[in-house]
Amino acid sequence: MPQYGVLIFSPAPADPMALSPEYIAALETYPAQIEELGGKAITGFALQPSTTATAIRGDVVTDGPFIEAKEVVAGFFVLEAPSLEVAVEIAKLNPATIEGGVEVRPLFEPPAA
């Protein structure tokens, strides 16, 4: 089954532990919704706030977020779904869409030899 990366965006600065009751309730029902649509969450991770980031560009190392933005990547997970269309439907139900947003990307698959 194809796999998709789902990037989770939250308002900056984002504290992954400061979740609203609405978000927590939606988060509890999300795994069942994924399965109902024929998908499977493979793995997922919440990131520490963007203020803890260290950016490297060439030889330059910068503490803190590299760019200023309204939203920052707060986490990600890998999703298996039968198609991009199903992956998008699953992502639309993600609780992160309440206060931020999500982005779905097919994972890179090297060409068969």
C-alpha positions as a printed Julia matrix, in Angstrom:
113×3 Matrix{Float64}:
   0.0    0.0     0.0
   1.4    3.48   -0.8
   2.76   5.53    2.1
   2.35   9.26    2.69
   4.06  11.7     5.01
   1.57  13.92    6.83
   3.22  17.08    8.15
   1.37  18.78   10.99
   1.5   22.57   11.23
   0.63  24.61   14.32
   0.64  28.33   15.03
   4.12  29.61   16.0
   5.41  29.34   18.63
   3.83  25.94   19.1
   3.84  24.09   22.41
   2.96  20.46   21.64
   1.63  20.0    25.17
  -0.78  22.98   25.08
  -3.74  21.15   23.52
  -7.32  22.36   23.75
 -10.03  19.98   25.01
 -11.53  20.03   21.48
  -8.19  18.97   20.01
  -7.73  16.17   22.56
 -11.25  14.83   21.88
 -10.61  14.85   18.11
  -7.22  13.18   18.64
  -8.86  10.32   20.53
 -11.25   9.5    17.65
  -8.72   9.97   14.84
  -7.19   6.44   14.82
 -10.64   4.86   14.3
 -11.38   7.34   11.5
  -8.12   6.41    9.76
  -9.05   2.71    9.85
 -12.63   3.38    8.68
 -11.23   5.03    5.55
  -8.91   2.09    4.85
  -5.68   3.66    6.08
  -3.14   2.8     8.73
  -0.93   5.15   10.77
   2.54   3.59   10.7
   4.41   5.91   13.06
   4.19   9.49   14.29
   6.11  12.06   16.26
   5.37  15.4    17.91
   8.25  17.87   17.78
   9.45  20.17   20.55
   8.6   23.87   19.97
  10.35  25.54   17.01
  12.35  27.67   19.46
  14.39  24.55   20.26
  15.42  24.06   16.61
  18.98  24.26   15.35
  19.25  25.13   11.65
  22.26  24.35    9.48
  22.75  26.03    6.11
  26.16  25.37    4.63
  28.67  26.2     7.37
  26.25  28.4     9.34
  24.57  26.95   12.45
  21.72  28.99   13.93
  19.87  28.32   17.2
  16.13  28.8    17.22
  13.81  28.73   14.24
  15.53  29.42   10.93
  12.63  31.32    9.38
   9.83  33.4    10.81
   6.44  31.99    9.94
   2.85  32.07   11.16
   2.86  28.28   11.31
   5.64  25.79   12.03
   5.99  22.04   11.64
   4.86  20.6    14.96
   5.01  16.92   14.09
   4.56  14.32   11.41
   3.37  10.79   10.84
   3.59   8.16    8.16
   0.29   6.95    6.79
  -0.5    3.97    4.57
  -3.52   4.55    2.36
  -4.81   2.95   -0.82
  -4.51   6.23   -2.76
  -3.6    9.91   -2.46
  -7.31  10.73   -2.47
  -7.9    8.55    0.61
  -4.77   9.98    2.29
  -6.16  13.49    1.76
  -9.55  12.49    3.19
  -7.79  11.06    6.26
  -5.64  14.2     6.61
  -8.72  16.46    6.43
  -9.96  14.77    9.62
  -6.67  15.38   11.49
  -7.19  17.45   14.66
  -4.34  19.76   13.59
  -6.72  21.31   11.06
  -8.62  22.86   14.0
  -5.9   25.42   14.81
  -3.28  24.9    12.1
  -3.11  22.62    9.1
  -1.61  19.53    7.56
   0.24  18.71    4.37
   0.21  15.3     2.66
   3.14  14.15    0.54
   3.72  10.79   -1.1
   6.89   9.21    0.27
   9.73   8.79   -2.19
  10.0    5.33   -3.64
  13.19   4.57   -5.55
  12.62   3.14   -9.01
  12.63  -0.63   -9.24
  15.93  -2.06  -10.5
